[in-house]
XYZ file of C-alpha atoms in Angstrom:
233
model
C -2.606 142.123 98.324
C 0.464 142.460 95.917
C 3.811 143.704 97.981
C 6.610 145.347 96.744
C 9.669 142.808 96.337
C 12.211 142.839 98.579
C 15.789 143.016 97.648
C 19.182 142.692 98.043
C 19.099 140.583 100.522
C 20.557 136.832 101.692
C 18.305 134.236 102.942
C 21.040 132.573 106.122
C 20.715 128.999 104.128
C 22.622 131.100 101.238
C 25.260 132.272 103.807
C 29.020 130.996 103.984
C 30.087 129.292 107.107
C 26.736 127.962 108.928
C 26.942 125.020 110.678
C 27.175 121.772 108.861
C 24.720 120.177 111.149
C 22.189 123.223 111.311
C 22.533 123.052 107.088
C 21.615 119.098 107.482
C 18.570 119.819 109.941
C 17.377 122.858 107.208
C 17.448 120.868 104.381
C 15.850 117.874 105.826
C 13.217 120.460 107.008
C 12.934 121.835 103.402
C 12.862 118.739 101.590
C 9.646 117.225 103.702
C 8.563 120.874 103.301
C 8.625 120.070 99.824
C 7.075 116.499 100.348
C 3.925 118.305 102.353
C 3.143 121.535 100.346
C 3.330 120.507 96.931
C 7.299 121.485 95.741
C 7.550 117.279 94.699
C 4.255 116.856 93.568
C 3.923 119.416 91.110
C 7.170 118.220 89.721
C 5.862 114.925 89.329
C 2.602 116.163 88.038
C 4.740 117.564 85.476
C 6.943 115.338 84.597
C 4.014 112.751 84.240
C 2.528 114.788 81.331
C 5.660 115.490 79.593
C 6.610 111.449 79.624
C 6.451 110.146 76.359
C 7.197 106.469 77.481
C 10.268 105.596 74.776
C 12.760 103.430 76.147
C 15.271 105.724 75.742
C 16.572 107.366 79.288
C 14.712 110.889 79.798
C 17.976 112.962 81.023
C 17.150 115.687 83.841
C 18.757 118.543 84.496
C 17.800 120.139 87.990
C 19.235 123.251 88.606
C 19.857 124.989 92.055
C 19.124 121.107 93.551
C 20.026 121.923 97.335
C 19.782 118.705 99.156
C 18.407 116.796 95.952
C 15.529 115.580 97.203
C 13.013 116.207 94.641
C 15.415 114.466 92.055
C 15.225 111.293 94.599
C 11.650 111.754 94.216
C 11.965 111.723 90.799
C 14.019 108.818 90.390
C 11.781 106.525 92.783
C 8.597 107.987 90.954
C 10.849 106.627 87.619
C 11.459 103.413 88.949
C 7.841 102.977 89.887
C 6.948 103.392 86.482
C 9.690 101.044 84.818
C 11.092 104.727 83.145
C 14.903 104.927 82.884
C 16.489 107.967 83.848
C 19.282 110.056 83.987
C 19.826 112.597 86.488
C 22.260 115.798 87.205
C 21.601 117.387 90.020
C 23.419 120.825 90.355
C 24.126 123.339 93.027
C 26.699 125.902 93.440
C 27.464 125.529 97.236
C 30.286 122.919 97.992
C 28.681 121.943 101.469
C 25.139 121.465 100.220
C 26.739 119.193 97.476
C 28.399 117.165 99.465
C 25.725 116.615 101.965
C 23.381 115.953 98.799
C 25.834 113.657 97.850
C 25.337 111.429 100.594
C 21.554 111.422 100.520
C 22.078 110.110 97.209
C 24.578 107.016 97.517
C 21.623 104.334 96.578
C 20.408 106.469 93.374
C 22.934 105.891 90.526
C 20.419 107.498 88.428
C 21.391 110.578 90.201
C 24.738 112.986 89.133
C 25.961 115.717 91.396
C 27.571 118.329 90.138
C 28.709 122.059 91.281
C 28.108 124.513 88.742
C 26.684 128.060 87.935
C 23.241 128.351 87.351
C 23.648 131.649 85.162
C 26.776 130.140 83.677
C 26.106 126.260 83.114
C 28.698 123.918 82.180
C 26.839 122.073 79.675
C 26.237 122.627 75.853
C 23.184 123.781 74.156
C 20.138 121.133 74.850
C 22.252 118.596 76.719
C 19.254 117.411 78.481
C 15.648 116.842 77.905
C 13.881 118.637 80.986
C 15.211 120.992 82.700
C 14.024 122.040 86.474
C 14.657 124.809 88.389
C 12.744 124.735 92.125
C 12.468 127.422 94.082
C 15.404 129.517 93.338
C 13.889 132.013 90.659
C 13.554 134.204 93.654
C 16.663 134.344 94.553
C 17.712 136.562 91.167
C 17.340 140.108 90.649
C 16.781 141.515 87.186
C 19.364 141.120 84.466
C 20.092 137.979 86.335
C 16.576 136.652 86.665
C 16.512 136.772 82.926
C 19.727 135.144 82.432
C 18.764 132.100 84.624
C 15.963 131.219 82.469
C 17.588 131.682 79.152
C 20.675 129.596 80.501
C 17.992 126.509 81.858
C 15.904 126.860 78.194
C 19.465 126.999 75.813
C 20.433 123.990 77.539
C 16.848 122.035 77.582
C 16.074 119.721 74.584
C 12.146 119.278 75.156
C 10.669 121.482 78.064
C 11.750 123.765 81.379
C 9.831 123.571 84.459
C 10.692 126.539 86.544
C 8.347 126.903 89.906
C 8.418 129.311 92.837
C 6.390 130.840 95.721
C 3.945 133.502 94.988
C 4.797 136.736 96.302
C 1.844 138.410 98.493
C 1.076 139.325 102.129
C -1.495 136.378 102.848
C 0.844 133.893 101.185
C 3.349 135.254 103.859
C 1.768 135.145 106.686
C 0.097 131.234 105.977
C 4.170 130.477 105.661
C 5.156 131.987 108.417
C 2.028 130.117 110.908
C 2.617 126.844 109.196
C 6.863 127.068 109.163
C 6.784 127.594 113.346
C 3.807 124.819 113.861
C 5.662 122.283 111.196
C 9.570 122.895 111.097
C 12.656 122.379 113.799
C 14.557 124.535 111.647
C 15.444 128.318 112.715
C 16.822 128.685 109.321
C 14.132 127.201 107.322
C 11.755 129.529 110.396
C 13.852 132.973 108.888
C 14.504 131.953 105.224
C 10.595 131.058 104.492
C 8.835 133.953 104.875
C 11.455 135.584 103.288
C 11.325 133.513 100.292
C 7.958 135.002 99.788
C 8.910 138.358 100.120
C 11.411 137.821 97.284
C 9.405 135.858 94.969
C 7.318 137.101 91.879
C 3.750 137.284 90.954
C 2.511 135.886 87.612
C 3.003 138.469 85.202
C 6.375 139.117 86.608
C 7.224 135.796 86.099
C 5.868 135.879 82.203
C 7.712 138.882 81.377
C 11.002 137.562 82.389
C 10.636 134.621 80.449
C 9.450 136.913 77.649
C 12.591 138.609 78.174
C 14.817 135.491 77.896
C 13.373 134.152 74.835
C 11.029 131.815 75.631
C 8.651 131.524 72.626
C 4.973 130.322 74.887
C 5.446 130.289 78.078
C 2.737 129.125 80.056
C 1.974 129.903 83.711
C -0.374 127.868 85.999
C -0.857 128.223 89.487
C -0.932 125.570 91.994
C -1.703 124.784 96.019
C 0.162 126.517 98.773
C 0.991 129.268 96.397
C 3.250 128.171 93.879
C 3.499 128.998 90.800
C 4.799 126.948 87.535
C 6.475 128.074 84.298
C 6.878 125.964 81.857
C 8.280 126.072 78.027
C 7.651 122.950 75.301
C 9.884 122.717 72.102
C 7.694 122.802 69.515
């Protein structure tokens, strides 16, 4: 069953002044979250398909990063495969940065940067994938749209956007599996929630539509998460 989205509303992880060692603890929960249900290897699965193998470094842009563990997945899945790459790893919040930062001291393939995800500080197709994980739901609207037209203007080759399905089965699995599988009462709050605030598939396509992508396609994946994805011609 379909439910109505719910809105206006802060997850705690996207509140000022929690506790630097509760913010640790929830995004080390998140990021084997990620690991377990499908977040890293979708990316991969992804990123796998779009390789082209030249020699040249493939330059990633992932947007709304958090801790930035799916771009150290993505650099150790590069290195793996012999496949230079470059790496920026954005976020907005000063403390997740600089935590981030420190979980990535032995990747120099890997930039951290703050910036705006509506407003980023790069110029048109800086990079040749862009990635946005899990943070779709967190816009509303006129901002939803201008998320996805900022992560395509500045995207050379393809944008990878994926989220949770919204739904009331795909809430209640999360919120069994978050109490049997995480430490974190952040994570415990925020997941659920996260669901509640997420889209369904034809949302998704018409506010990509809406932003200008020219094909987007949408494909649906384990542990209900959906992908969006746009290829330069």
């Amino acid at each position: 069953m379909v439910t109505p989205r719910l809105l206006r509303v802060t997850e705690r992880m996207e509140q000022p002044g929690l506790d630097t060692s509760e913010l640790l603890l929830a995004l080390e929960t998140l990021a084997g979250v990620n690991r377990r249900f499908g977040a890293t290897r979708l990316v991969l699965r992804h990123l796998a398909a779009l390789d082209d193998g030249s020699p040249t470094p493939l330059s990633l842009l992932d947007v709304g990063t958090g801790y930035a563990d799916i771009p150290r997945d993505v650099a150790r899945w590069a290195r793996r495969r012999g496949r230079p790459v470059r790496i920026t790893a954005l976020d907005r919040h000063a403390g997740t940065l600089a935590l981030a930062g420190r979980a990535c001291a032995d990747y120099p393939e890997i930039r951290v940067r703050q910036g705006d995800a509506l407003r980023l500080p790069f110029p048109a197709q800086s990079f040749d994938v862009v990635l946005a994980s899990q943070i779709l739901h967190h816009m509303e609207g006129a901002d939803a749209v201008q998320l996805l037209r900022e992560l395509a203007r500045v995207a050379s080759r393809a944008v990878l956007v994926h989220d949770l399905r919204r739904g009331a089965w795909p809430q209640l699995v999360t919120w069994a599996a978050l109490r049997l599988v995480s430490r974190s009462s952040v994570i415990r709050h925020d997941g659920p929630m996260s669901i509640r605030r997420g889209y369904v598939p034809a949302e998704m396509l018409d506010l990509a539509r809406e932003a200008g992508w020219r094909s987007p396609r949408l494909t649906r994946h384990a542990f209900f998460r959906l992908a969006l994805l746009e290829v330069a011609p």
